[in-house]
Amino acid sequence: DKALLESILEEGKEIQRRKREKFLTVVQVYDYGKDHGLNWLHPQDKDRKQPGRSISSVVLPRQSPQSKMDQAEALLEDAREFLASEAWYTERGIPYRRGYLLHGVPGGGKSSLIMAVASELRLPIYVMSFSSERMNDEVLSSLLQYGMHDP
């Protein structure tokens, strides 16, 4: 039936459009009070998606004068390579972790870079404040070890 086939094709096109969309999920630490303490507040499905940001919208200097990539593109490439190499780390017994320390003046693009990389890789962003009275080494370790998962 032609109508059924067209319907299936339209549904496939819609799935492809959704796959191309870039969204962010931002998870924050929430203080549930003295009985429950700090824990991750995962957004509800209806609230969880925020518009993403393209890596090309982040303007940073080039890696070096002869490089074709700027710092944002280089960091994104490094993150993609790391995400694709979990088996390599596991085979060698090396902890599969990667951290980036960003520094610079206010308004220099650090937060924009984080949002763009997370958008491009379709990964959630976890936000925490270390100034809470309830935050200590034990709570931080617990949050990082047990509370994080892909929402």
CSV table of N, CA and C in Angstrom, one decimal:
chain,number,residue,atom,x,y,z
A,1,ASP,N,0.8,-1.2,0.0
A,1,ASP,CA,0.0,0.0,0.0
A,1,ASP,C,0.9,1.2,0.0
A,2,LYS,N,0.6,2.1,-0.9
A,2,LYS,CA,1.5,3.3,-1.1
A,2,LYS,C,1.4,4.3,0.1
A,3,ALA,N,0.2,4.5,0.7
A,3,ALA,CA,0.1,5.3,1.8
A,3,ALA,C,0.9,4.8,3.0
A,4,LEU,N,0.9,3.5,3.2
A,4,LEU,CA,1.6,2.9,4.3
A,4,LEU,C,3.1,3.1,4.1
A,5,LEU,N,3.6,2.9,2.9
A,5,LEU,CA,5.0,3.1,2.6
A,5,LEU,C,5.4,4.6,2.8
A,6,GLU,N,4.6,5.5,2.4
A,6,GLU,CA,4.9,6.9,2.6
A,6,GLU,C,4.9,7.3,4.0
A,7,SER,N,4.0,6.7,4.8
A,7,SER,CA,4.0,6.9,6.2
A,7,SER,C,5.3,6.4,6.9
A,8,ILE,N,5.7,5.2,6.5
A,8,ILE,CA,6.9,4.7,7.1
A,8,ILE,C,8.1,5.6,6.7
A,9,LEU,N,8.2,6.0,5.5
A,9,LEU,CA,9.3,6.9,5.0
A,9,LEU,C,9.3,8.2,5.8
A,10,GLU,N,8.1,8.8,6.0
A,10,GLU,CA,8.0,10.0,6.8
A,10,GLU,C,8.5,9.8,8.2
A,11,GLU,N,8.1,8.7,8.8
A,11,GLU,CA,8.5,8.4,10.2
A,11,GLU,C,10.0,8.2,10.2
A,12,GLY,N,10.6,7.6,9.2
A,12,GLY,CA,12.1,7.5,9.2
A,12,GLY,C,12.8,8.8,9.0
A,13,LYS,N,12.2,9.7,8.2
A,13,LYS,CA,12.8,11.0,8.1
A,13,LYS,C,12.7,11.8,9.4
A,14,GLU,N,11.6,11.6,10.1
A,14,GLU,CA,11.5,12.3,11.4
A,14,GLU,C,12.5,11.8,12.4
A,15,ILE,N,12.7,10.5,12.4
A,15,ILE,CA,13.8,9.9,13.3
A,15,ILE,C,15.1,10.5,13.0
A,16,GLN,N,15.5,10.6,11.7
A,16,GLN,CA,16.7,11.2,11.3
A,16,GLN,C,16.9,12.6,11.7
A,17,ARG,N,15.8,13.4,11.6
A,17,ARG,CA,15.8,14.8,12.0
A,17,ARG,C,16.1,14.9,13.5
A,18,ARG,N,15.5,14.1,14.3
A,18,ARG,CA,15.7,14.1,15.7
A,18,ARG,C,17.1,13.7,16.1
A,19,LYS,N,17.7,12.8,15.3
A,19,LYS,CA,19.0,12.3,15.6
A,19,LYS,C,20.0,13.5,15.4
A,20,ARG,N,19.7,14.3,14.4
A,20,ARG,CA,20.6,15.4,14.1
A,20,ARG,C,20.5,16.6,15.1
A,21,GLU,N,19.4,16.7,15.8
A,21,GLU,CA,19.2,17.7,16.8
A,21,GLU,C,20.2,17.5,17.9
A,22,LYS,N,20.7,18.6,18.4
A,22,LYS,CA,21.6,18.6,19.6
A,22,LYS,C,21.0,19.2,20.8
A,23,PHE,N,20.9,18.5,21.8
A,23,PHE,CA,20.3,19.0,23.1
A,23,PHE,C,21.3,18.7,24.2
A,24,LEU,N,21.1,19.4,25.3
A,24,LEU,CA,21.9,19.3,26.5
A,24,LEU,C,21.0,18.8,27.6
A,25,THR,N,21.6,18.0,28.5
A,25,THR,CA,20.9,17.6,29.7
A,25,THR,C,21.8,18.1,30.8
A,26,VAL,N,21.3,19.0,31.7
A,26,VAL,CA,22.1,19.5,32.8
A,26,VAL,C,21.6,19.0,34.1
A,27,VAL,N,22.4,18.3,34.8
A,27,VAL,CA,22.1,17.6,36.1
A,27,VAL,C,22.8,18.4,37.2
A,28,GLN,N,22.1,18.8,38.2
A,28,GLN,CA,22.7,19.6,39.3
A,28,GLN,C,22.6,18.9,40.6
A,29,VAL,N,23.5,19.3,41.5
A,29,VAL,CA,23.4,18.7,42.9
A,29,VAL,C,22.4,19.5,43.6
A,30,TYR,N,21.5,18.8,44.4
A,30,TYR,CA,20.4,19.4,45.1
A,30,TYR,C,20.6,19.0,46.6
A,31,ASP,N,20.3,19.9,47.5
A,31,ASP,CA,20.3,19.7,48.9
A,31,ASP,C,18.9,19.2,49.3
A,32,TYR,N,18.8,17.9,49.6
A,32,TYR,CA,17.5,17.3,50.0
A,32,TYR,C,17.2,17.4,51.5
A,33,GLY,N,18.0,18.2,52.2
A,33,GLY,CA,17.8,18.4,53.6
A,33,GLY,C,18.7,17.6,54.5
A,34,LYS,N,18.7,17.8,55.8
A,34,LYS,CA,19.6,17.1,56.7
A,34,LYS,C,19.4,15.6,56.7
A,35,ASP,N,18.2,15.1,56.5
A,35,ASP,CA,18.0,13.7,56.5
A,35,ASP,C,18.5,12.9,55.3
A,36,HIS,N,18.6,13.6,54.1
A,36,HIS,CA,19.0,13.0,52.9
A,36,HIS,C,20.3,13.6,52.3
A,37,GLY,N,20.6,14.8,52.6
A,37,GLY,CA,21.9,15.4,52.2
A,37,GLY,C,21.9,15.8,50.7
A,38,LEU,N,23.0,15.8,50.1
A,38,LEU,CA,23.2,16.2,48.7
A,38,LEU,C,23.1,15.0,47.8
A,39,ASN,N,22.4,15.2,46.7
A,39,ASN,CA,22.4,14.2,45.7
A,39,ASN,C,22.1,14.9,44.3
A,40,TRP,N,22.2,14.1,43.3
A,40,TRP,CA,21.9,14.6,41.9
A,40,TRP,C,20.4,14.8,41.7
A,41,LEU,N,20.1,15.9,41.2
A,41,LEU,CA,18.7,16.2,40.8
A,41,LEU,C,18.6,16.1,39.3
A,42,HIS,N,18.1,14.9,38.8
A,42,HIS,CA,18.0,14.7,37.4
A,42,HIS,C,16.7,15.3,36.9
A,43,PRO,N,16.8,16.1,35.8
A,43,PRO,CA,15.6,16.7,35.3
A,43,PRO,C,14.6,15.7,34.8
A,44,GLN,N,13.3,16.0,34.8
A,44,GLN,CA,12.3,15.2,34.3
A,44,GLN,C,12.4,15.1,32.8
A,45,ASP,N,11.8,14.1,32.2
A,45,ASP,CA,11.9,13.9,30.7
A,45,ASP,C,11.4,15.2,30.0
A,46,LYS,N,10.3,15.7,30.5
A,46,LYS,CA,9.8,16.9,29.8
A,46,LYS,C,10.6,18.1,29.9
A,47,ASP,N,11.5,18.2,31.0
A,47,ASP,CA,12.3,19.4,31.2
A,47,ASP,C,13.8,19.1,30.8
A,48,ARG,N,14.1,17.9,30.5
A,48,ARG,CA,15.5,17.6,30.4
A,48,ARG,C,16.3,18.1,29.3
A,49,LYS,N,15.7,18.5,28.2
A,49,LYS,CA,16.4,18.9,27.1
A,49,LYS,C,16.5,20.4,26.9
A,50,GLN,N,17.7,20.9,26.8
A,50,GLN,CA,17.9,22.3,26.5
A,50,GLN,C,18.6,22.4,25.1
A,51,PRO,N,18.4,23.5,24.4
A,51,PRO,CA,19.0,23.6,23.1
A,51,PRO,C,20.6,23.5,23.2
A,52,GLY,N,21.2,22.7,22.3
A,52,GLY,CA,22.6,22.5,22.4
A,52,GLY,C,23.3,23.7,21.7
A,53,ARG,N,24.6,23.5,21.5
A,53,ARG,CA,25.4,24.5,20.9
A,53,ARG,C,26.5,23.9,20.0
A,54,SER,N,26.7,24.4,18.9
A,54,SER,CA,27.6,23.9,17.9
A,54,SER,C,29.1,24.3,18.4
A,55,ILE,N,30.0,23.4,18.1
A,55,ILE,CA,31.4,23.7,18.4
A,55,ILE,C,31.9,24.9,17.6
A,56,SER,N,31.3,25.1,16.4
A,56,SER,CA,31.8,26.2,15.6
A,56,SER,C,31.3,27.5,16.1
A,57,SER,N,30.4,27.5,17.1
A,57,SER,CA,30.0,28.8,17.7
A,57,SER,C,30.9,29.3,18.8
A,58,VAL,N,31.9,28.4,19.2
A,58,VAL,CA,32.9,28.8,20.2
A,58,VAL,C,34.1,29.3,19.5
A,59,VAL,N,34.5,30.5,19.7
A,59,VAL,CA,35.6,31.1,19.1
A,59,VAL,C,36.8,31.1,20.0
A,60,LEU,N,37.8,30.3,19.8
A,60,LEU,CA,39.0,30.2,20.6
A,60,LEU,C,40.2,30.3,19.6
A,61,PRO,N,41.4,30.6,20.2
A,61,PRO,CA,42.6,30.7,19.3
A,61,PRO,C,43.0,29.3,18.7
A,62,ARG,N,43.8,29.4,17.6
A,62,ARG,CA,44.3,28.1,17.0
A,62,ARG,C,45.2,27.5,18.0
A,63,GLN,N,45.4,26.1,17.8
A,63,GLN,CA,46.3,25.4,18.6
A,63,GLN,C,47.7,25.9,18.4
A,64,SER,N,48.1,26.1,17.2
A,64,SER,CA,49.4,26.7,16.8
A,64,SER,C,49.2,27.4,15.5
A,65,PRO,N,50.2,28.2,15.1
A,65,PRO,CA,50.0,28.9,13.8
A,65,PRO,C,49.8,28.0,12.6
A,66,GLN,N,50.4,26.8,12.6
A,66,GLN,CA,50.3,25.9,11.5
A,66,GLN,C,49.1,25.0,11.6
A,67,SER,N,48.4,25.0,12.7
A,67,SER,CA,47.3,24.1,12.9
A,67,SER,C,46.0,24.6,12.2
A,68,LYS,N,45.3,23.6,11.7
A,68,LYS,CA,44.0,24.0,11.0
A,68,LYS,C,42.9,24.1,12.0
A,69,MET,N,43.1,23.5,13.2
A,69,MET,CA,42.0,23.5,14.3
A,69,MET,C,42.3,24.5,15.3
A,70,ASP,N,41.1,25.0,15.8
A,70,ASP,CA,41.3,25.9,17.0
A,70,ASP,C,41.2,25.0,18.2
A,71,GLN,N,41.4,25.7,19.4
A,71,GLN,CA,41.4,24.9,20.7
A,71,GLN,C,40.1,24.1,20.9
A,72,ALA,N,39.0,24.7,20.6
A,72,ALA,CA,37.7,24.0,20.8
A,72,ALA,C,37.6,22.8,20.0
A,73,GLU,N,38.0,22.9,18.7
A,73,GLU,CA,37.9,21.7,17.8
A,73,GLU,C,38.9,20.6,18.2
A,74,ALA,N,40.1,21.1,18.7
A,74,ALA,CA,41.1,20.1,19.2
A,74,ALA,C,40.6,19.4,20.4
A,75,LEU,N,40.0,20.1,21.4
A,75,LEU,CA,39.5,19.4,22.6
A,75,LEU,C,38.4,18.4,22.2
A,76,LEU,N,37.5,18.8,21.3
A,76,LEU,CA,36.4,17.9,20.8
A,76,LEU,C,37.0,16.7,20.2
A,77,GLU,N,38.0,16.9,19.3
A,77,GLU,CA,38.6,15.7,18.7
A,77,GLU,C,39.3,14.8,19.7
A,78,ASP,N,39.9,15.4,20.7
A,78,ASP,CA,40.5,14.6,21.8
A,78,ASP,C,39.5,13.8,22.6
A,79,ALA,N,38.4,14.4,22.9
A,79,ALA,CA,37.3,13.8,23.6
A,79,ALA,C,36.7,12.6,22.8
A,80,ARG,N,36.5,12.9,21.5
A,80,ARG,CA,36.0,11.8,20.6
A,80,ARG,C,36.9,10.6,20.6
A,81,GLU,N,38.2,10.9,20.5
A,81,GLU,CA,39.2,9.8,20.4
A,81,GLU,C,39.2,9.1,21.8
A,82,PHE,N,39.1,9.8,22.9
A,82,PHE,CA,39.0,9.1,24.2
A,82,PHE,C,37.8,8.2,24.3
A,83,LEU,N,36.6,8.7,24.0
A,83,LEU,CA,35.4,8.0,24.1
A,83,LEU,C,35.4,6.7,23.2
A,84,ALA,N,36.2,6.7,22.1
A,84,ALA,CA,36.3,5.6,21.3
A,84,ALA,C,37.3,4.6,21.7
A,85,SER,N,38.1,4.9,22.8
A,85,SER,CA,39.2,4.1,23.2
A,85,SER,C,39.0,3.3,24.5
A,86,GLU,N,37.8,3.1,25.0
A,86,GLU,CA,37.6,2.5,26.2
A,86,GLU,C,38.2,1.1,26.3
A,87,ALA,N,38.1,0.3,25.2
A,87,ALA,CA,38.6,-1.0,25.2
A,87,ALA,C,40.2,-1.0,25.3
A,88,TRP,N,40.8,-0.1,24.7
A,88,TRP,CA,42.3,0.1,24.9
A,88,TRP,C,42.7,0.2,26.3
A,89,TYR,N,42.0,1.1,27.0
A,89,TYR,CA,42.3,1.3,28.5
A,89,TYR,C,42.0,0.1,29.3
A,90,THR,N,40.9,-0.6,29.0
A,90,THR,CA,40.5,-1.8,29.8
A,90,THR,C,41.5,-2.9,29.6
A,91,GLU,N,41.9,-3.1,28.3
A,91,GLU,CA,42.9,-4.2,28.0
A,91,GLU,C,44.2,-4.0,28.8
A,92,ARG,N,44.5,-2.8,29.1
A,92,ARG,CA,45.8,-2.5,29.7
A,92,ARG,C,45.7,-2.2,31.2
A,93,GLY,N,44.4,-2.3,31.7
A,93,GLY,CA,44.2,-2.1,33.1
A,93,GLY,C,44.4,-0.7,33.6
A,94,ILE,N,44.2,0.2,32.7
A,94,ILE,CA,44.4,1.7,33.0
A,94,ILE,C,43.0,2.2,33.3
A,95,PRO,N,42.8,3.0,34.4
A,95,PRO,CA,41.5,3.6,34.6
A,95,PRO,C,41.1,4.5,33.4
A,96,TYR,N,39.8,4.3,33.1
A,96,TYR,CA,39.3,5.0,31.9
A,96,TYR,C,38.7,6.3,32.4
A,97,ARG,N,39.5,7.3,32.4
A,97,ARG,CA,39.1,8.6,32.9
A,97,ARG,C,39.8,9.7,32.0
A,98,ARG,N,39.1,10.8,31.9
A,98,ARG,CA,39.7,11.9,31.2
A,98,ARG,C,39.2,13.2,31.9
A,99,GLY,N,40.1,14.1,32.2
A,99,GLY,CA,39.7,15.4,32.8
A,99,GLY,C,40.3,16.5,32.0
A,100,TYR,N,39.7,17.6,32.0
A,100,TYR,CA,40.2,18.8,31.3
A,100,TYR,C,40.1,20.0,32.3
A,101,LEU,N,41.2,20.7,32.5
A,101,LEU,CA,41.2,21.9,33.4
A,101,LEU,C,41.2,23.1,32.5
A,102,LEU,N,40.1,23.8,32.6
A,102,LEU,CA,39.9,25.0,31.8
A,102,LEU,C,40.2,26.2,32.6
A,103,HIS,N,40.9,27.2,32.1
A,103,HIS,CA,41.2,28.4,32.8
A,103,HIS,C,41.1,29.6,31.9
A,104,GLY,N,40.9,30.7,32.4
A,104,GLY,CA,40.9,31.9,31.6
A,104,GLY,C,40.1,33.0,32.3
A,105,VAL,N,40.0,34.1,31.6
A,105,VAL,CA,39.3,35.3,32.1
A,105,VAL,C,37.8,35.0,32.1
A,106,PRO,N,37.0,35.7,32.9
A,106,PRO,CA,35.6,35.6,32.8
A,106,PRO,C,35.1,36.0,31.4
A,107,GLY,N,34.2,35.2,30.8
A,107,GLY,CA,33.7,35.6,29.5
A,107,GLY,C,34.6,35.1,28.4
A,108,GLY,N,35.6,34.3,28.7
A,108,GLY,CA,36.6,33.8,27.8
A,108,GLY,C,36.2,32.5,27.0
A,109,GLY,N,35.0,32.0,27.3
A,109,GLY,CA,34.5,30.8,26.5
A,109,GLY,C,34.5,29.5,27.2
A,110,LYS,N,34.9,29.4,28.5
A,110,LYS,CA,35.0,28.1,29.2
A,110,LYS,C,33.6,27.4,29.3
A,111,SER,N,32.6,28.1,29.7
A,111,SER,CA,31.3,27.5,29.8
A,111,SER,C,30.7,27.2,28.5
A,112,SER,N,30.9,28.1,27.5
A,112,SER,CA,30.5,27.8,26.2
A,112,SER,C,31.1,26.6,25.6
A,113,LEU,N,32.4,26.4,25.8
A,113,LEU,CA,33.1,25.2,25.3
A,113,LEU,C,32.5,24.0,25.9
A,114,ILE,N,32.3,24.0,27.2
A,114,ILE,CA,31.7,22.8,27.9
A,114,ILE,C,30.4,22.5,27.3
A,115,MET,N,29.5,23.5,27.1
A,115,MET,CA,28.2,23.2,26.5
A,115,MET,C,28.3,22.7,25.0
A,116,ALA,N,29.2,23.2,24.3
A,116,ALA,CA,29.4,22.8,22.9
A,116,ALA,C,29.9,21.4,22.8
A,117,VAL,N,30.9,21.1,23.6
A,117,VAL,CA,31.4,19.7,23.6
A,117,VAL,C,30.4,18.7,24.0
A,118,ALA,N,29.6,19.0,25.1
A,118,ALA,CA,28.6,18.1,25.5
A,118,ALA,C,27.5,18.0,24.5
A,119,SER,N,27.2,19.0,23.8
A,119,SER,CA,26.2,19.0,22.7
A,119,SER,C,26.6,18.1,21.6
A,120,GLU,N,27.9,18.3,21.1
A,120,GLU,CA,28.4,17.6,20.0
A,120,GLU,C,28.5,16.1,20.3
A,121,LEU,N,28.8,15.7,21.6
A,121,LEU,CA,29.0,14.3,22.0
A,121,LEU,C,27.7,13.7,22.6
A,122,ARG,N,26.7,14.6,22.7
A,122,ARG,CA,25.4,14.2,23.3
A,122,ARG,C,25.6,13.5,24.7
A,123,LEU,N,26.4,14.2,25.5
A,123,LEU,CA,26.6,13.8,26.9
A,123,LEU,C,26.0,14.8,27.8
A,124,PRO,N,25.6,14.3,29.0
A,124,PRO,CA,25.0,15.2,30.0
A,124,PRO,C,26.1,16.1,30.7
A,125,ILE,N,25.8,17.2,31.3
A,125,ILE,CA,26.6,18.0,32.0
A,125,ILE,C,26.2,17.9,33.5
A,126,TYR,N,27.1,17.6,34.4
A,126,TYR,CA,26.9,17.6,35.8
A,126,TYR,C,27.5,18.8,36.5
A,127,VAL,N,26.6,19.5,37.2
A,127,VAL,CA,27.1,20.8,37.9
A,127,VAL,C,27.0,20.6,39.4
A,128,MET,N,28.0,21.0,40.1
A,128,MET,CA,28.0,21.0,41.5
A,128,MET,C,28.7,22.2,42.1
A,129,SER,N,28.3,22.6,43.3
A,129,SER,CA,28.9,23.7,44.0
A,129,SER,C,29.6,23.2,45.2
A,130,PHE,N,30.9,23.6,45.3
A,130,PHE,CA,31.7,23.1,46.4
A,130,PHE,C,31.5,24.0,47.7
A,131,SER,N,30.7,25.0,47.6
A,131,SER,CA,30.5,25.9,48.7
A,131,SER,C,29.4,25.5,49.7
A,132,SER,N,28.7,24.5,49.4
A,132,SER,CA,27.7,24.0,50.3
A,132,SER,C,28.3,23.5,51.7
A,133,GLU,N,27.6,23.8,52.8
A,133,GLU,CA,28.0,23.4,54.1
A,133,GLU,C,28.1,21.9,54.1
A,134,ARG,N,27.2,21.2,53.4
A,134,ARG,CA,27.2,19.7,53.4
A,134,ARG,C,28.2,19.0,52.6
A,135,MET,N,28.9,19.8,51.7
A,135,MET,CA,29.9,19.2,50.8
A,135,MET,C,31.2,18.9,51.6
A,136,ASN,N,31.6,17.7,51.5
A,136,ASN,CA,32.9,17.3,52.1
A,136,ASN,C,33.5,16.2,51.2
A,137,ASP,N,34.6,15.7,51.5
A,137,ASP,CA,35.3,14.7,50.7
A,137,ASP,C,34.4,13.4,50.5
A,138,GLU,N,33.8,13.0,51.6
A,138,GLU,CA,33.0,11.8,51.6
A,138,GLU,C,31.8,12.0,50.6
A,139,VAL,N,31.1,13.1,50.7
A,139,VAL,CA,29.9,13.4,49.9
A,139,VAL,C,30.3,13.5,48.4
A,140,LEU,N,31.4,14.2,48.2
A,140,LEU,CA,31.9,14.4,46.8
A,140,LEU,C,32.2,13.0,46.2
A,141,SER,N,32.9,12.2,47.0
A,141,SER,CA,33.3,10.8,46.5
A,141,SER,C,32.0,10.0,46.2
A,142,SER,N,31.1,10.1,47.1
A,142,SER,CA,29.8,9.4,46.8
A,142,SER,C,29.1,9.9,45.6
A,143,LEU,N,29.0,11.2,45.4
A,143,LEU,CA,28.3,11.8,44.3
A,143,LEU,C,29.0,11.3,43.0
A,144,LEU,N,30.3,11.3,43.0
A,144,LEU,CA,31.0,11.0,41.8
A,144,LEU,C,31.0,9.5,41.5
A,145,GLN,N,31.0,8.7,42.5
A,145,GLN,CA,31.1,7.2,42.3
A,145,GLN,C,29.7,6.6,42.1
A,146,TYR,N,28.7,7.0,42.8
A,146,TYR,CA,27.4,6.3,42.8
A,146,TYR,C,26.3,7.1,42.1
A,147,GLY,N,26.4,8.4,42.1
A,147,GLY,CA,25.2,9.1,41.6
A,147,GLY,C,25.2,9.5,40.2
A,148,MET,N,26.3,9.4,39.5
A,148,MET,CA,26.3,9.8,38.1
A,148,MET,C,25.9,8.7,37.1
A,149,HIS,N,25.0,9.0,36.3
A,149,HIS,CA,24.6,8.1,35.2
A,149,HIS,C,24.0,8.9,34.1
A,150,ASP,N,24.0,8.3,32.9
A,150,ASP,CA,23.4,9.1,31.8
A,150,ASP,C,21.9,9.1,32.0
A,151,PRO,N,21.4,10.3,32.2
A,151,PRO,CA,20.0,10.5,32.5
A,151,PRO,C,19.1,10.1,31.3
